[in-house]
mmCIF file of C-alpha atoms and ligand atoms in Angstrom:
data_model
loop_
_atom_site.group_PDB
_atom_site.id
_atom_site.type_symbol
_atom_site.label_atom_id
_atom_site.label_comp_id
_atom_site.label_asym_id
_atom_site.label_seq_id
_atom_site.Cartn_x
_atom_site.Cartn_y
_atom_site.Cartn_z
ATOM 1 C CA PRO A 41 -48.265 -0.120 42.632
ATOM 2 C CA ASP A 42 -50.351 0.003 45.731
ATOM 3 C CA SER A 43 -49.615 3.555 46.754
ATOM 4 C CA ALA A 44 -50.369 4.716 43.170
ATOM 5 C CA ARG A 45 -53.667 3.062 43.165
ATOM 6 C CA ALA A 46 -54.528 4.198 46.675
ATOM 7 C CA ARG A 47 -53.631 7.893 45.571
ATOM 8 C CA ALA A 48 -55.909 7.519 42.459
ATOM 9 C CA GLU A 49 -58.933 6.242 44.220
ATOM 10 C CA ALA A 50 -58.327 9.052 47.016
ATOM 11 C CA LEU A 51 -58.221 11.360 44.230
ATOM 12 C CA ARG A 52 -61.376 9.991 42.295
ATOM 13 C CA ALA A 53 -63.423 10.389 45.502
ATOM 14 C CA GLU A 54 -62.227 14.078 46.358
ATOM 15 C CA LEU A 55 -62.631 15.087 42.541
ATOM 16 C CA LEU A 56 -66.314 13.360 42.860
ATOM 17 C CA HIS A 57 -67.106 15.269 46.066
ATOM 18 C CA HIS A 58 -65.878 18.760 44.399
ATOM 19 C CA ASN A 59 -67.738 18.114 41.246
ATOM 20 C CA TYR A 60 -70.881 17.654 43.433
ATOM 21 C CA ARG A 61 -70.256 20.783 45.188
ATOM 22 C CA TYR A 62 -69.791 22.827 42.231
ATOM 23 C CA TYR A 63 -72.161 21.462 39.495
ATOM 24 C CA VAL A 64 -74.915 19.994 41.578
ATOM 25 C CA LEU A 65 -75.015 22.344 44.633
ATOM 26 C CA ASP A 66 -73.578 25.213 42.919
ATOM 27 C CA ASP A 67 -71.690 25.750 46.152
ATOM 28 C CA PRO A 68 -67.798 24.734 45.689
ATOM 29 C CA GLU A 69 -65.585 24.406 48.584
ATOM 30 C CA ILE A 70 -62.100 24.887 46.717
ATOM 31 C CA PRO A 71 -61.219 27.343 43.638
ATOM 32 C CA ASP A 72 -60.891 26.044 40.111
ATOM 33 C CA ASP A 73 -57.297 25.987 39.986
ATOM 34 C CA ALA A 74 -57.283 23.916 43.087
ATOM 35 C CA TYR A 75 -59.751 21.421 41.306
ATOM 36 C CA ASP A 76 -57.621 21.778 38.001
ATOM 37 C CA ARG A 77 -54.401 20.766 40.016
ATOM 38 C CA LEU A 78 -55.898 17.679 41.472
ATOM 39 C CA LEU A 79 -57.520 16.466 38.070
ATOM 40 C CA ARG A 80 -53.979 17.014 36.574
ATOM 41 C CA GLU A 81 -52.371 14.921 39.165
ATOM 42 C CA LEU A 82 -55.082 12.154 38.437
ATOM 43 C CA GLN A 83 -54.585 12.499 34.675
ATOM 44 C CA ALA A 84 -50.689 12.069 35.264
ATOM 45 C CA LEU A 85 -51.154 8.999 37.304
ATOM 46 C CA GLU A 86 -53.611 7.416 35.020
ATOM 47 C CA ALA A 87 -51.178 8.026 32.251
ATOM 48 C CA GLU A 88 -48.475 6.179 34.163
ATOM 49 C CA TYR A 89 -50.780 3.538 35.067
ATOM 50 C CA PRO A 90 -53.419 3.028 32.541
ATOM 51 C CA GLU A 91 -54.878 0.072 34.685
ATOM 52 C CA LEU A 92 -56.053 2.731 37.393
ATOM 53 C CA VAL A 93 -58.526 4.282 34.879
ATOM 54 C CA GLY A 94 -62.370 3.473 35.659
ATOM 55 C CA PRO A 95 -65.637 4.380 34.190
ATOM 56 C CA ASP A 96 -66.241 6.664 37.208
ATOM 57 C CA SER A 97 -62.925 8.709 36.769
ATOM 58 C CA PRO A 98 -63.582 12.487 36.285
ATOM 59 C CA THR A 99 -60.684 12.234 33.606
ATOM 60 C CA GLN A 100 -63.045 10.311 31.596
ATOM 61 C CA ARG A 101 -65.854 12.625 31.302
ATOM 62 C CA VAL A 102 -64.836 13.655 27.589
ATOM 63 C CA GLY A 103 -63.280 10.096 26.799
ATOM 64 C CA ALA A 104 -64.919 8.149 23.974
ATOM 65 C CA GLU A 105 -64.178 8.342 20.127
ATOM 66 C CA PRO A 106 -67.023 9.430 18.046
ATOM 67 C CA LEU A 107 -69.202 6.455 16.893
ATOM 68 C CA ALA A 108 -70.467 6.159 13.170
ATOM 69 C CA ALA A 109 -74.294 6.193 14.835
ATOM 70 C CA PHE A 110 -76.156 6.078 17.728
ATOM 71 C CA ALA A 111 -77.160 2.423 19.171
ATOM 72 C CA GLU A 112 -80.577 1.740 20.156
ATOM 73 C CA VAL A 113 -81.345 0.566 23.693
ATOM 74 C CA GLU A 114 -84.297 -0.549 25.585
ATOM 75 C CA HIS A 115 -85.398 0.832 28.923
ATOM 76 C CA ARG A 116 -85.891 -1.726 31.457
ATOM 77 C CA LEU A 117 -88.971 0.140 32.443
ATOM 78 C CA PRO A 118 -90.662 2.014 29.811
ATOM 79 C CA MET A 119 -90.514 5.805 30.281
ATOM 80 C CA LEU A 120 -94.128 6.961 30.367
ATOM 81 C CA SER A 121 -95.609 10.269 28.726
ATOM 82 C CA LEU A 122 -97.971 12.629 30.608
ATOM 83 C CA ASP A 123 -101.277 13.816 30.283
ATOM 84 C CA ASN A 124 -102.039 17.671 29.935
ATOM 85 C CA ALA A 125 -104.234 20.135 31.960
ATOM 86 C CA LYS A 126 -104.555 23.208 29.841
ATOM 87 C CA SER A 127 -106.709 24.971 32.567
ATOM 88 C CA ALA A 128 -107.498 25.384 36.282
ATOM 89 C CA GLU A 129 -110.913 23.461 35.369
ATOM 90 C CA GLU A 130 -108.907 20.723 33.788
ATOM 91 C CA LEU A 131 -106.442 20.806 36.874
ATOM 92 C CA ALA A 132 -109.547 20.417 39.106
ATOM 93 C CA ALA A 133 -110.969 17.555 37.113
ATOM 94 C CA PHE A 134 -107.579 15.583 37.628
ATOM 95 C CA THR A 135 -107.650 16.024 41.309
ATOM 96 C CA VAL A 136 -111.355 15.133 41.506
ATOM 97 C CA ARG A 137 -110.829 12.248 39.279
ATOM 98 C CA VAL A 138 -107.662 10.734 41.591
ATOM 99 C CA GLY A 139 -109.517 11.585 44.805
ATOM 100 C CA ARG A 140 -112.723 9.787 43.762
ATOM 101 C CA ALA A 141 -110.529 6.611 42.503
ATOM 102 C CA LEU A 142 -108.667 6.714 45.768
ATOM 103 C CA GLY A 143 -111.804 7.273 47.767
ATOM 104 C CA ARG A 144 -110.098 10.026 49.814
ATOM 105 C CA GLU A 145 -110.575 13.771 50.020
ATOM 106 C CA ALA A 146 -107.189 15.594 50.126
ATOM 107 C CA VAL A 147 -104.557 13.534 48.117
ATOM 108 C CA ASP A 148 -100.759 14.718 48.713
ATOM 109 C CA PHE A 149 -99.127 15.369 45.631
ATOM 110 C CA VAL A 150 -95.429 16.170 44.493
ATOM 111 C CA ALA A 151 -95.034 19.086 42.377
ATOM 112 C CA GLU A 152 -92.168 20.479 40.426
ATOM 113 C CA PRO A 153 -91.587 22.433 37.264
ATOM 114 C CA LYS A 154 -91.727 20.594 34.188
ATOM 115 C CA LEU A 155 -88.634 21.508 32.364
ATOM 116 C CA ASP A 156 -88.547 22.050 28.613
ATOM 117 C CA GLY A 157 -85.441 20.165 27.676
ATOM 118 C CA LEU A 158 -84.732 16.556 26.482
ATOM 119 C CA ALA A 159 -86.014 13.462 28.752
ATOM 120 C CA ILE A 160 -83.107 10.878 29.214
ATOM 121 C CA ASN A 161 -82.786 7.719 31.370
ATOM 122 C CA LEU A 162 -79.802 7.099 33.485
ATOM 123 C CA THR A 163 -78.845 3.602 34.336
ATOM 124 C CA TYR A 164 -76.515 3.338 37.532
ATOM 125 C CA GLU A 165 -75.058 -0.121 38.461
ATOM 126 C CA ASP A 166 -73.470 -0.829 41.741
ATOM 127 C CA GLY A 167 -73.690 2.997 42.072
ATOM 128 C CA VAL A 168 -71.637 3.659 38.802
ATOM 129 C CA LEU A 169 -73.401 5.231 35.593
ATOM 130 C CA SER A 170 -73.253 2.609 32.997
ATOM 131 C CA ARG A 171 -75.489 4.162 30.432
ATOM 132 C CA ALA A 172 -77.686 6.939 29.354
ATOM 133 C CA ALA A 173 -80.387 6.799 26.974
ATOM 134 C CA THR A 174 -82.878 9.417 25.161
ATOM 135 C CA ARG A 175 -86.514 8.532 25.689
ATOM 136 C CA GLY A 176 -87.164 7.606 22.041
ATOM 137 C CA ASP A 177 -90.439 5.974 21.839
ATOM 138 C CA GLY A 178 -90.713 5.494 25.520
ATOM 139 C CA ARG A 179 -89.663 1.729 25.126
ATOM 140 C CA ARG A 180 -86.480 2.144 23.192
ATOM 141 C CA GLY A 181 -84.091 5.086 22.849
ATOM 142 C CA GLU A 182 -80.702 6.170 21.399
ATOM 143 C CA ASP A 183 -77.546 5.235 23.559
ATOM 144 C CA VAL A 184 -75.997 8.803 24.333
ATOM 145 C CA THR A 185 -74.056 7.483 27.304
ATOM 146 C CA ALA A 186 -70.550 9.237 25.945
ATOM 147 C CA GLN A 187 -72.561 12.554 25.708
ATOM 148 C CA VAL A 188 -74.167 12.412 28.948
ATOM 149 C CA ARG A 189 -70.894 11.899 30.711
ATOM 150 C CA THR A 190 -69.544 15.206 29.421
ATOM 151 C CA VAL A 191 -72.506 16.717 31.558
ATOM 152 C CA ARG A 192 -71.111 17.892 34.759
ATOM 153 C CA SER A 193 -74.337 17.654 36.938
ATOM 154 C CA VAL A 194 -74.694 13.954 36.129
ATOM 155 C CA PRO A 195 -72.565 12.055 38.515
ATOM 156 C CA LEU A 196 -70.466 9.209 37.250
ATOM 157 C CA ARG A 197 -70.760 7.596 40.721
ATOM 158 C CA LEU A 198 -73.331 7.750 43.356
ATOM 159 C CA ARG A 199 -72.752 9.474 46.693
ATOM 160 C CA GLY A 200 -73.375 7.740 50.028
ATOM 161 C CA ALA A 201 -73.662 3.930 50.461
ATOM 162 C CA ASP A 202 -77.090 2.549 50.475
ATOM 163 C CA TRP A 203 -78.016 3.101 46.951
ATOM 164 C CA PRO A 204 -80.075 0.269 44.851
ATOM 165 C CA ARG A 205 -77.602 -2.150 43.033
ATOM 166 C CA LEU A 206 -79.505 -1.077 39.949
ATOM 167 C CA LEU A 207 -81.098 2.094 39.462
ATOM 168 C CA GLU A 208 -82.845 3.948 36.525
ATOM 169 C CA VAL A 209 -83.139 7.746 37.149
ATOM 170 C CA ARG A 210 -85.102 9.851 34.744
ATOM 171 C CA GLY A 211 -84.652 13.738 34.156
ATOM 172 C CA GLU A 212 -84.444 16.357 31.876
ATOM 173 C CA ILE A 213 -81.257 17.859 29.946
ATOM 174 C CA VAL A 214 -81.505 21.448 29.550
ATOM 175 C CA LEU A 215 -79.737 24.232 28.209
ATOM 176 C CA PRO A 216 -80.111 27.261 30.666
ATOM 177 C CA THR A 217 -81.086 30.460 28.988
ATOM 178 C CA ALA A 218 -77.887 32.218 29.859
ATOM 179 C CA GLY A 219 -75.830 29.451 28.134
ATOM 180 C CA PHE A 220 -78.343 29.369 25.349
ATOM 181 C CA ALA A 221 -77.747 32.865 24.488
ATOM 182 C CA ARG A 222 -73.766 32.394 24.927
ATOM 183 C CA LEU A 223 -74.070 29.452 22.409
ATOM 184 C CA ASN A 224 -76.249 31.154 19.624
ATOM 185 C CA ALA A 225 -73.467 33.956 19.831
ATOM 186 C CA ARG A 226 -70.835 31.515 19.374
ATOM 187 C CA MET A 227 -72.713 29.818 16.404
ATOM 188 C CA ARG A 228 -73.324 33.015 14.792
ATOM 189 C CA GLU A 229 -69.562 34.298 15.067
ATOM 190 C CA SER A 230 -68.464 30.904 13.348
ATOM 191 C CA GLY A 231 -70.997 31.475 10.853
ATOM 192 C CA GLN A 232 -73.270 28.298 11.939
ATOM 193 C CA ARG A 233 -76.825 28.033 12.004
ATOM 194 C CA THR A 234 -78.361 29.367 15.740
ATOM 195 C CA PHE A 235 -80.759 27.011 17.563
ATOM 196 C CA ALA A 236 -84.303 28.137 17.517
ATOM 197 C CA ASN A 237 -84.804 27.707 21.353
ATOM 198 C CA PRO A 238 -83.140 26.054 24.349
ATOM 199 C CA ARG A 239 -84.933 22.593 23.898
ATOM 200 C CA ASN A 240 -83.461 22.206 20.298
ATOM 201 C CA ALA A 241 -80.164 23.386 21.287
ATOM 202 C CA ALA A 242 -80.138 20.896 24.119
ATOM 203 C CA ALA A 243 -81.352 17.920 21.759
ATOM 204 C CA GLY A 244 -78.885 18.986 19.259
ATOM 205 C CA SER A 245 -75.873 19.074 21.732
ATOM 206 C CA LEU A 246 -76.906 15.633 23.066
ATOM 207 C CA ARG A 247 -77.426 14.136 19.832
ATOM 208 C CA GLN A 248 -73.983 15.032 18.578
ATOM 209 C CA LEU A 249 -72.021 11.990 17.595
ATOM 210 C CA ASP A 250 -68.724 13.497 18.706
ATOM 211 C CA PRO A 251 -69.111 13.506 22.627
ATOM 212 C CA ALA A 252 -66.033 16.408 22.440
ATOM 213 C CA VAL A 253 -68.404 18.685 20.790
ATOM 214 C CA THR A 254 -71.360 17.946 23.489
ATOM 215 C CA ALA A 255 -68.660 18.976 26.237
ATOM 216 C CA THR A 256 -68.309 22.553 24.954
ATOM 217 C CA ARG A 257 -72.232 23.079 25.590
ATOM 218 C CA PRO A 258 -73.200 24.360 29.096
ATOM 219 C CA LEU A 259 -75.882 21.590 29.460
ATOM 220 C CA ALA A 260 -77.394 20.869 32.995
ATOM 221 C CA PHE A 261 -79.609 17.824 34.344
ATOM 222 C CA VAL A 262 -82.319 17.740 36.738
ATOM 223 C CA CYS A 263 -83.831 14.446 37.580
ATOM 224 C CA TYR A 264 -87.577 14.010 38.342
ATOM 225 C CA GLY A 265 -88.116 10.251 38.821
ATOM 226 C CA PHE A 266 -87.083 6.643 38.511
ATOM 227 C CA GLY A 267 -87.607 3.577 36.577
ATOM 228 C CA ALA A 268 -86.281 0.184 37.387
ATOM 229 C CA VAL A 269 -84.959 -0.184 41.018
ATOM 230 C CA GLU A 270 -83.518 -3.180 42.568
ATOM 231 C CA GLY A 271 -82.412 -3.224 46.221
ATOM 232 C CA GLY A 272 -81.679 0.183 48.161
ATOM 233 C CA PRO A 273 -83.915 1.264 50.739
ATOM 234 C CA ALA A 274 -87.861 0.955 50.878
ATOM 235 C CA CYS A 275 -89.826 4.099 50.047
ATOM 236 C CA ALA A 276 -93.338 4.687 50.507
ATOM 237 C CA THR A 277 -93.620 8.067 48.551
ATOM 238 C CA GLN A 278 -92.378 9.611 45.481
ATOM 239 C CA TYR A 279 -91.339 12.470 47.873
ATOM 240 C CA GLU A 280 -89.138 9.993 49.742
ATOM 241 C CA MET A 281 -87.471 8.507 46.687
ATOM 242 C CA LEU A 282 -86.628 11.917 45.532
ATOM 243 C CA GLN A 283 -84.976 12.858 48.578
ATOM 244 C CA ALA A 284 -82.896 9.500 48.283
ATOM 245 C CA LEU A 285 -82.044 10.528 44.826
ATOM 246 C CA ARG A 286 -80.691 13.922 46.239
ATOM 247 C CA ASP A 287 -78.605 11.973 48.728
ATOM 248 C CA TRP A 288 -77.094 9.805 46.134
ATOM 249 C CA GLY A 289 -75.933 13.295 44.426
ATOM 250 C CA LEU A 290 -78.602 13.633 41.684
ATOM 251 C CA PRO A 291 -79.678 17.243 41.284
ATOM 252 C CA LEU A 292 -83.240 17.773 41.735
ATOM 253 C CA SER A 293 -85.566 20.990 41.168
ATOM 254 C CA PRO A 294 -85.088 23.453 43.915
ATOM 255 C CA GLN A 295 -88.788 24.345 43.311
ATOM 256 C CA LEU A 296 -89.836 20.703 44.230
ATOM 257 C CA GLU A 297 -92.531 20.695 47.023
ATOM 258 C CA ARG A 298 -95.212 18.490 48.400
ATOM 259 C CA VAL A 299 -98.708 20.146 48.260
ATOM 260 C CA ARG A 300 -102.137 18.696 49.144
ATOM 261 C CA GLY A 301 -105.452 18.780 47.046
ATOM 262 C CA LEU A 302 -106.572 21.030 44.521
ATOM 263 C CA ASP A 303 -106.012 23.990 46.663
ATOM 264 C CA GLY A 304 -102.289 23.044 46.941
ATOM 265 C CA CYS A 305 -101.971 22.426 43.306
ATOM 266 C CA ASP A 306 -103.614 25.613 42.246
ATOM 267 C CA ALA A 307 -101.605 27.579 44.579
ATOM 268 C CA TYR A 308 -98.398 25.940 43.429
ATOM 269 C CA GLN A 309 -99.151 26.496 39.817
ATOM 270 C CA ARG A 310 -100.000 30.155 40.215
ATOM 271 C CA ARG A 311 -96.537 30.679 42.205
ATOM 272 C CA ILE A 312 -94.423 29.097 39.609
ATOM 273 C CA GLY A 313 -96.301 30.516 36.791
ATOM 274 C CA ALA A 314 -95.236 33.977 38.491
ATOM 275 C CA LEU A 315 -91.542 32.909 38.838
ATOM 276 C CA ARG A 316 -91.452 31.275 35.237
ATOM 277 C CA GLU A 317 -89.364 34.289 33.912
ATOM 278 C CA GLN A 318 -86.823 34.299 36.975
ATOM 279 C CA LEU A 319 -85.910 30.789 36.457
ATOM 280 C CA PRO A 320 -82.731 29.972 34.991
ATOM 281 C CA TYR A 321 -84.216 27.549 32.361
ATOM 282 C CA ASP A 322 -87.172 27.214 30.088
ATOM 283 C CA ILE A 323 -89.923 25.303 31.533
ATOM 284 C CA ASP A 324 -93.672 24.406 29.838
ATOM 285 C CA GLY A 325 -95.612 23.788 32.999
ATOM 286 C CA VAL A 326 -95.631 22.091 36.355
ATOM 287 C CA VAL A 327 -95.967 18.535 36.891
ATOM 288 C CA PHE A 328 -98.253 16.950 39.913
ATOM 289 C CA LYS A 329 -97.736 13.196 40.827
ATOM 290 C CA VAL A 330 -99.869 11.577 43.398
ATOM 291 C CA ASP A 331 -97.093 10.995 46.263
ATOM 292 C CA ALA A 332 -97.998 7.589 47.881
ATOM 293 C CA LEU A 333 -96.472 5.079 45.474
ATOM 294 C CA ALA A 334 -99.003 2.478 46.663
ATOM 295 C CA ASP A 335 -101.585 5.090 45.246
ATOM 296 C CA GLN A 336 -99.646 5.197 42.012
ATOM 297 C CA GLN A 337 -99.573 1.550 41.430
ATOM 298 C CA ALA A 338 -103.531 1.461 42.401
ATOM 299 C CA LEU A 339 -104.089 4.206 39.890
ATOM 300 C CA GLY A 340 -101.983 2.828 37.113
ATOM 301 C CA PHE A 341 -101.816 4.349 33.858
ATOM 302 C CA VAL A 342 -104.012 4.657 30.584
ATOM 303 C CA ALA A 343 -102.014 3.835 27.087
ATOM 304 C CA ARG A 344 -98.643 5.321 28.126
ATOM 305 C CA ALA A 345 -99.854 8.200 30.363
ATOM 306 C CA PRO A 346 -100.151 7.386 34.297
ATOM 307 C CA ARG A 347 -103.670 8.141 35.623
ATOM 308 C CA TRP A 348 -101.612 9.311 38.749
ATOM 309 C CA ALA A 349 -99.859 12.322 37.282
ATOM 310 C CA ILE A 350 -100.650 15.590 35.139
ATOM 311 C CA ALA A 351 -98.597 18.172 33.460
ATOM 312 C CA PHE A 352 -100.354 21.480 33.915
ATOM 313 C CA LYS A 353 -99.317 23.514 30.788
ATOM 314 C CA TYR A 354 -98.630 27.399 30.414
ATOM 315 C CA PRO A 355 -99.223 29.151 27.203
ATOM 316 C CA ALA A 356 -96.157 29.011 24.721
ATOM 317 C CA GLN A 357 -93.646 31.900 25.842
ATOM 318 C CA GLU A 358 -93.505 34.800 23.295
ATOM 319 C CA ALA A 359 -91.049 33.405 21.027
ATOM 320 C CA LEU A 360 -89.820 37.092 20.173
ATOM 321 C CA THR A 361 -88.524 37.615 23.521
ATOM 322 C CA ARG A 362 -85.569 35.650 23.129
HETATM 323 C C1 5U1 B 1452 -92.717 12.499 31.295
HETATM 324 C C2 5U1 B 1452 -92.297 13.104 32.499
HETATM 325 C C3 5U1 B 1452 -91.910 14.623 32.449
HETATM 326 N N1 5U1 B 1452 -91.706 14.993 33.481
HETATM 327 N N2 5U1 B 1452 -91.170 16.285 33.808
HETATM 328 C C4 5U1 B 1452 -91.078 16.221 35.335
HETATM 329 N N3 5U1 B 1452 -90.885 17.175 36.157
HETATM 330 N N4 5U1 B 1452 -91.715 15.093 35.840
HETATM 331 C C5 5U1 B 1452 -91.998 14.189 34.813
HETATM 332 N N5 5U1 B 1452 -92.609 13.049 34.987
HETATM 333 C C6 5U1 B 1452 -92.598 12.423 33.750
HETATM 334 O O1 5U1 B 1452 -93.237 11.062 33.595
HETATM 335 C C7 5U1 B 1452 -93.811 10.768 34.951
HETATM 336 C C8 5U1 B 1452 -95.041 11.003 35.295
HETATM 337 C C9 5U1 B 1452 -93.478 9.076 34.690
#
């Protein structure tokens, strides 16, 4: 029945838009009960015409039956790790090393907070989320697609139209501090072991074989980069690529900035260091990446850590403040 198909497609597009407004922009256009009414209408249509159900249907966020174990999958491009700088001097040495290798004075960097969560790799094929995997050893990780589909800030389908036919998105799954406190209270009430910190809670919530359990955890996703890309617009810089990811509906860090040279990096790490306690989730540092993609290629990486990026780490937070 074409009218049912058309209505289902219209509902899917509308629900995808409102999900984006609420969970990615934190700026809903309609009240929750209006969203629920649309979702229930789609659920009824899909129940009557099961052939209308697609992988990008918002009714399928908590869909899969629990598997007996996690499958292992290979990332199309390895997920690199990050070298650390633990002092202003080491950060200076990084920017000097990069400037010297590129034969340039002031190099532009993309700067953003380093979230203390679980790194994951999302694969979008023809704009639809087809797979999600943990970082694992960088080459192979665990298939957590069913679990990641329950995270509302991960779009099941990309927005806009000029996205690549194949796109790997890398980012961090976190459990925001407020949600972490609520979760531990719930665990205590039900006599279960509490989590030591939000990072363990995020990992424990994702590596749940039953996606229905993951769906009860208030996880969030913030993306920070990309892996394999086939097709789509040509980007010359990391910043342009991140803006494209934002246009396609992926959540980026609100503190994402472009900074210039050592002074720019140092001012940024001080600013975020002063903000750290106010951020809605734990961070363990800030990350600086050379902005020009050609420069990233020229610098390459050593072992698995790029020469073109550094994580500036803060001292561990007082464990007792939690
Ligand atoms: C491992 C990693 C972790 N993080 N976290 C952020 N924010 N960016 C970022 N980039 C990473 O790696 C790229 C430099 C490849």
